[in-house]
Amino acid sequence: MYRLEPPILAVNFKNFDAAIGKKALQLARDAEVIAQETGVAVVVAPSTPTLLYVTSNCRLPVFAQHSDPGVAEASTGFLPVRTLLDNGVVGSLVNHSEHRIAQDAVKNLVDELRHWGLLSMVCAATPEEAGAFATLAPDIVALEPPELIGTGRAVSRVSPDVVSRGVEAVGKVDPHMTVLCGAGITTAEDVRAAVALGAKGVLVASAVVKATDSKQKMLQLADALRRATRV
Ligand code: G3P
C-alpha cells in the first residue's frame, strides 16, 4: 500500500477542459515539481481515460476519481477496483459529491480497495457523515460541503465550524485518521485556516485546474500547507 504522509494537497482534475486528454499530464508534471520543491504530498485525481497516461509518465501518487465495487470481469463501462492496479493508481476517491453512491457501496468500496492494497479517500458532505464514514476505516476522510464546491468560498473560512466538527467526529472514531477539507479552497489563507481547524490537508479542484497559472497556484497552496504544518 502506498504510504501517504500529510500534509496533503489533493488536486481533483474533474472533467475540466483544462485537464482532459494530454493536458492532464502537463498538470500532473507541474504537480510533481511542486511536490519535490515543497515536500508536501501532492496527490492528483485525473479523469478516468487519462489515468494510465498520467501514471506512466509521472511519479506522483495518482487517485482515480471514482471506482466501482463488486464488478465482474464480464462487465461494461464500469471501473472495477482491481483494474486500478494495472493503471498504476494508488487509490480512489469514494463517494465524491458529484458521484455519490449508496452507503453500503461506500463500505464495499473501502473494503475492496483495502483488499487490493489501494488507498481510499472517502468524501463526506457533513461532519456527521464524516464521523459515520470514519467507522468504515478508510485511509482518508475528505469533508466537502457540496454547496460550497466550485464557489471560491472556502469551507475553512465560510464554515469553520463544519471543518472543526468533522475533524472532531472523525477523531472520536480514530484520532490518527487523516481528515482533509475541500470546497472553495482558493488561497494560502484558506489553507492556513483549514490546518488551524485540524485538517491535514486540502482537496481542491477549480482554483488549481482553472487557474491562469496552475503551477503557481499549486505552489502557493502547497507552500502554505508546508508552513502551516511545520512544527
Ligand atoms: O474534489 C474537490 C472539489 O469537489 C472541490 O472543488 O472547485 O471547490 O475546489 P472546488
Short mmCIF file of C-alpha atoms and ligand atoms in Angstrom, two decimals:
data_model
loop_
_atom_site.label_atom_id
_atom_site.label_comp_id
_atom_site.label_asym_id
_atom_site.label_seq_id
_atom_site.Cartn_x
_atom_site.Cartn_y
_atom_site.Cartn_z
CA MET A 1 0.00 0.00 0.00
CA TYR A 2 1.27 3.45 -0.90
CA ARG A 3 2.35 5.47 2.16
CA LEU A 4 0.84 8.93 2.04
CA GLU A 5 2.15 11.27 4.73
CA PRO A 6 0.34 14.54 5.47
CA PRO A 7 0.31 17.39 4.76
CA ILE A 8 -1.60 16.50 1.60
CA LEU A 9 -2.57 18.69 -1.32
CA ALA A 10 -5.06 16.64 -3.33
CA VAL A 11 -5.98 18.04 -6.73
CA ASN A 12 -9.10 16.69 -8.40
CA PHE A 13 -8.90 17.35 -12.14
CA LYS A 14 -12.62 16.54 -12.54
CA ASN A 15 -13.56 16.71 -16.22
CA PHE A 16 -12.43 20.30 -16.57
CA ASP A 17 -11.42 21.15 -20.12
CA ALA A 18 -8.08 22.41 -18.83
CA ALA A 19 -7.18 18.91 -17.62
CA ILE A 20 -8.54 16.46 -20.14
CA GLY A 21 -6.54 14.40 -22.62
CA LYS A 22 -2.89 15.35 -22.90
CA LYS A 23 -3.38 18.42 -20.72
CA ALA A 24 -3.75 16.10 -17.73
CA LEU A 25 -0.11 15.12 -17.96
CA GLN A 26 1.18 18.69 -18.02
CA LEU A 27 -0.81 19.48 -14.90
CA ALA A 28 0.43 16.31 -13.19
CA ARG A 29 4.03 17.10 -14.12
CA ASP A 30 3.65 20.58 -12.68
CA ALA A 31 2.24 18.99 -9.52
CA GLU A 32 5.25 16.67 -9.38
CA VAL A 33 7.62 19.64 -9.40
CA ILE A 34 5.65 21.33 -6.62
CA ALA A 35 5.75 18.15 -4.53
CA GLN A 36 9.52 17.98 -4.96
CA GLU A 37 10.04 21.66 -4.21
CA THR A 38 7.85 21.83 -1.10
CA GLY A 39 7.98 18.31 0.34
CA VAL A 40 4.18 18.32 0.50
CA ALA A 41 2.41 15.13 -0.63
CA VAL A 42 0.65 16.28 -3.79
CA VAL A 43 -1.95 13.79 -4.98
CA VAL A 44 -3.72 14.13 -8.30
CA ALA A 45 -7.02 12.65 -9.44
CA PRO A 46 -7.15 12.83 -13.24
CA SER A 47 -10.17 11.82 -15.26
CA THR A 48 -10.57 8.09 -15.86
CA PRO A 49 -9.46 7.99 -19.54
CA THR A 50 -6.17 9.70 -18.66
CA LEU A 51 -5.16 7.57 -15.67
CA LEU A 52 -2.67 5.26 -17.37
CA TYR A 53 -1.23 8.08 -19.44
CA VAL A 54 -0.56 10.13 -16.30
CA THR A 55 0.77 7.30 -14.15
CA SER A 56 3.05 6.10 -16.96
CA ASN A 57 4.66 9.49 -17.33
CA CYS A 58 4.99 10.92 -13.85
CA ARG A 59 5.77 9.63 -10.40
CA LEU A 60 3.11 11.31 -8.31
CA PRO A 61 0.58 9.31 -6.30
CA VAL A 62 -2.46 9.18 -8.57
CA PHE A 63 -6.03 8.53 -7.39
CA ALA A 64 -9.00 7.56 -9.51
CA GLN A 65 -11.90 9.98 -9.20
CA HIS A 66 -14.26 7.07 -8.71
CA SER A 67 -14.27 3.28 -8.90
CA ASP A 68 -16.97 0.64 -8.73
CA PRO A 69 -17.16 -2.13 -6.13
CA GLY A 70 -18.04 -5.73 -6.88
CA VAL A 71 -17.67 -5.52 -10.63
CA ALA A 72 -17.28 -8.74 -12.64
CA GLU A 73 -14.72 -9.13 -15.42
CA ALA A 74 -17.54 -9.51 -17.89
CA SER A 75 -18.88 -6.02 -17.37
CA THR A 76 -19.01 -2.92 -19.50
CA GLY A 77 -18.35 0.72 -18.73
CA PHE A 78 -17.56 0.33 -15.02
CA LEU A 79 -14.24 0.97 -13.33
CA PRO A 80 -13.53 -2.18 -11.31
CA VAL A 81 -11.23 -1.68 -8.34
CA ARG A 82 -8.82 -4.44 -9.36
CA THR A 83 -8.10 -2.70 -12.67
CA LEU A 84 -6.74 0.35 -10.84
CA LEU A 85 -3.57 -1.56 -10.01
CA ASP A 86 -2.78 -2.19 -13.66
CA ASN A 87 -3.33 1.51 -14.27
CA GLY A 88 -0.63 2.47 -11.76
CA VAL A 89 -3.14 4.13 -9.47
CA VAL A 90 -2.57 4.14 -5.68
CA GLY A 91 -6.10 4.82 -4.52
CA SER A 92 -9.54 6.13 -5.29
CA LEU A 93 -11.89 8.88 -4.27
CA VAL A 94 -15.07 7.36 -2.92
CA ASN A 95 -18.49 8.99 -2.90
CA HIS A 96 -17.45 12.38 -4.24
CA SER A 97 -20.37 14.83 -4.09
CA GLU A 98 -20.52 14.77 -7.86
CA HIS A 99 -20.59 10.96 -7.89
CA ARG A 100 -22.49 9.87 -4.81
CA ILE A 101 -23.03 6.18 -4.15
CA ALA A 102 -25.18 4.27 -1.67
CA GLN A 103 -23.96 3.83 1.92
CA ASP A 104 -23.44 0.09 1.54
CA ALA A 105 -21.48 0.71 -1.68
CA VAL A 106 -19.18 3.06 0.25
CA LYS A 107 -18.41 0.27 2.70
CA ASN A 108 -17.92 -2.30 -0.04
CA LEU A 109 -15.65 0.02 -1.96
CA VAL A 110 -13.48 0.88 1.05
CA ASP A 111 -13.15 -2.85 1.83
CA GLU A 112 -12.35 -3.78 -1.75
CA LEU A 113 -9.77 -1.02 -2.13
CA ARG A 114 -8.05 -2.24 1.03
CA HIS A 115 -8.18 -5.81 -0.24
CA TRP A 116 -6.20 -4.76 -3.31
CA GLY A 117 -3.75 -2.63 -1.31
CA LEU A 118 -5.22 0.64 -2.53
CA LEU A 119 -5.96 3.79 -0.55
CA SER A 120 -9.46 5.14 -0.03
CA MET A 121 -10.35 8.81 0.26
CA VAL A 122 -14.00 8.93 1.25
CA CYS A 123 -15.83 12.19 0.69
CA ALA A 124 -18.36 13.34 3.25
CA ALA A 125 -20.85 16.18 2.85
CA THR A 126 -21.35 16.89 6.56
CA PRO A 127 -19.48 16.41 9.85
CA GLU A 128 -21.98 13.71 10.83
CA GLU A 129 -21.32 11.83 7.61
CA ALA A 130 -17.57 12.21 8.16
CA GLY A 131 -17.89 10.53 11.54
CA ALA A 132 -20.06 7.75 10.13
CA PHE A 133 -17.66 7.08 7.25
CA ALA A 134 -14.72 7.03 9.66
CA THR A 135 -16.18 3.87 11.20
CA LEU A 136 -15.56 2.13 7.85
CA ALA A 137 -11.81 2.69 8.44
CA PRO A 138 -10.90 4.42 5.18
CA ASP A 139 -7.40 5.90 4.86
CA ILE A 140 -8.64 9.46 4.45
CA VAL A 141 -11.90 11.30 5.03
CA ALA A 142 -12.38 14.42 2.89
CA LEU A 143 -15.08 16.74 4.17
CA GLU A 144 -16.65 18.81 1.40
CA PRO A 145 -19.97 20.63 1.85
CA PRO A 146 -21.48 20.39 -1.65
CA GLU A 147 -22.99 23.87 -1.58
CA LEU A 148 -19.51 25.44 -1.46
CA ILE A 149 -17.89 23.31 -4.17
CA GLY A 150 -16.73 25.42 -7.09
CA THR A 151 -17.79 28.70 -5.46
CA GLY A 152 -14.36 30.05 -4.49
CA ARG A 153 -15.79 30.49 -0.98
CA ALA A 154 -13.61 28.30 1.19
CA VAL A 155 -15.23 25.94 3.65
CA SER A 156 -12.41 26.64 6.10
CA ARG A 157 -13.34 30.33 6.26
CA VAL A 158 -17.05 30.41 5.42
CA SER A 159 -17.99 27.40 7.59
CA PRO A 160 -15.10 26.79 10.00
CA ASP A 161 -17.42 25.02 12.44
CA VAL A 162 -18.17 22.40 9.78
CA VAL A 163 -14.48 21.57 9.48
CA SER A 164 -13.79 21.51 13.20
CA ARG A 165 -16.87 19.39 13.89
CA GLY A 166 -15.84 16.99 11.12
CA VAL A 167 -12.32 16.69 12.49
CA GLU A 168 -13.77 16.05 15.94
CA ALA A 169 -16.25 13.44 14.70
CA VAL A 170 -13.55 11.51 12.85
CA GLY A 171 -11.13 11.90 15.76
CA LYS A 172 -13.61 10.26 18.10
CA VAL A 173 -13.55 7.16 15.90
CA ASP A 174 -9.83 7.19 15.14
CA PRO A 175 -7.61 10.06 16.28
CA HIS A 176 -4.96 9.07 13.73
CA MET A 177 -7.22 9.12 10.69
CA THR A 178 -6.32 11.78 8.12
CA VAL A 179 -9.01 14.41 7.54
CA LEU A 180 -8.86 16.77 4.57
CA CYS A 181 -11.30 19.53 3.83
CA GLY A 182 -12.37 20.87 0.49
CA ALA A 183 -14.87 23.09 -1.32
CA GLY A 184 -13.94 26.57 -2.42
CA ILE A 185 -10.31 26.37 -1.26
CA THR A 186 -8.52 29.06 -3.25
CA THR A 187 -5.88 30.94 -1.30
CA ALA A 188 -3.00 30.39 1.11
CA GLU A 189 -5.19 31.89 3.82
CA ASP A 190 -7.86 29.25 3.12
CA VAL A 191 -5.22 26.57 3.60
CA ARG A 192 -3.91 28.09 6.83
CA ALA A 193 -7.46 28.23 8.17
CA ALA A 194 -8.03 24.56 7.25
CA VAL A 195 -4.89 23.47 9.09
CA ALA A 196 -5.76 25.60 12.12
CA LEU A 197 -9.10 23.75 12.28
CA GLY A 198 -7.35 20.38 12.35
CA ALA A 199 -7.34 19.34 8.68
CA LYS A 200 -4.19 17.58 7.49
CA GLY A 201 -4.53 19.00 4.02
CA VAL A 202 -6.98 20.13 1.39
CA LEU A 203 -8.85 18.69 -1.57
CA VAL A 204 -9.08 21.28 -4.32
CA ALA A 205 -10.19 21.45 -7.92
CA SER A 206 -11.25 24.65 -9.70
CA ALA A 207 -8.81 27.07 -8.05
CA VAL A 208 -5.93 24.99 -9.40
CA VAL A 209 -7.22 23.45 -12.61
CA LYS A 210 -8.89 26.60 -13.90
CA ALA A 211 -6.15 28.98 -12.79
CA THR A 212 -4.28 31.02 -15.38
CA ASP A 213 -1.11 29.60 -13.85
CA SER A 214 -1.95 26.27 -12.22
CA LYS A 215 1.63 25.55 -11.24
CA GLN A 216 1.93 28.83 -9.37
CA LYS A 217 -1.40 28.20 -7.64
CA MET A 218 -0.29 24.73 -6.51
CA LEU A 219 2.96 26.23 -5.24
CA GLN A 220 1.03 28.83 -3.26
CA LEU A 221 -1.26 26.23 -1.66
CA ALA A 222 1.47 23.64 -1.02
CA ASP A 223 3.79 26.23 0.46
CA ALA A 224 1.02 27.44 2.79
CA LEU A 225 0.41 23.83 3.83
CA ARG A 226 4.09 23.25 4.48
CA ARG A 227 4.43 26.37 6.60
CA ALA A 228 1.18 25.83 8.49
CA THR A 229 2.01 22.26 9.43
CA ARG A 230 5.66 22.88 10.31
CA VAL A 231 6.27 22.15 13.98
O1 G3P B 1 -12.94 17.32 -5.18
C1 G3P B 1 -12.67 18.65 -4.91
C2 G3P B 1 -13.81 19.51 -5.19
O2 G3P B 1 -15.05 18.97 -5.05
C3 G3P B 1 -13.70 20.89 -4.63
O3 G3P B 1 -13.95 21.67 -5.72
O4 G3P B 1 -13.64 23.57 -7.15
O5 G3P B 1 -14.46 23.89 -4.84
O6 G3P B 1 -12.08 23.24 -5.23
P1 G3P B 1 -13.51 23.18 -5.73
#
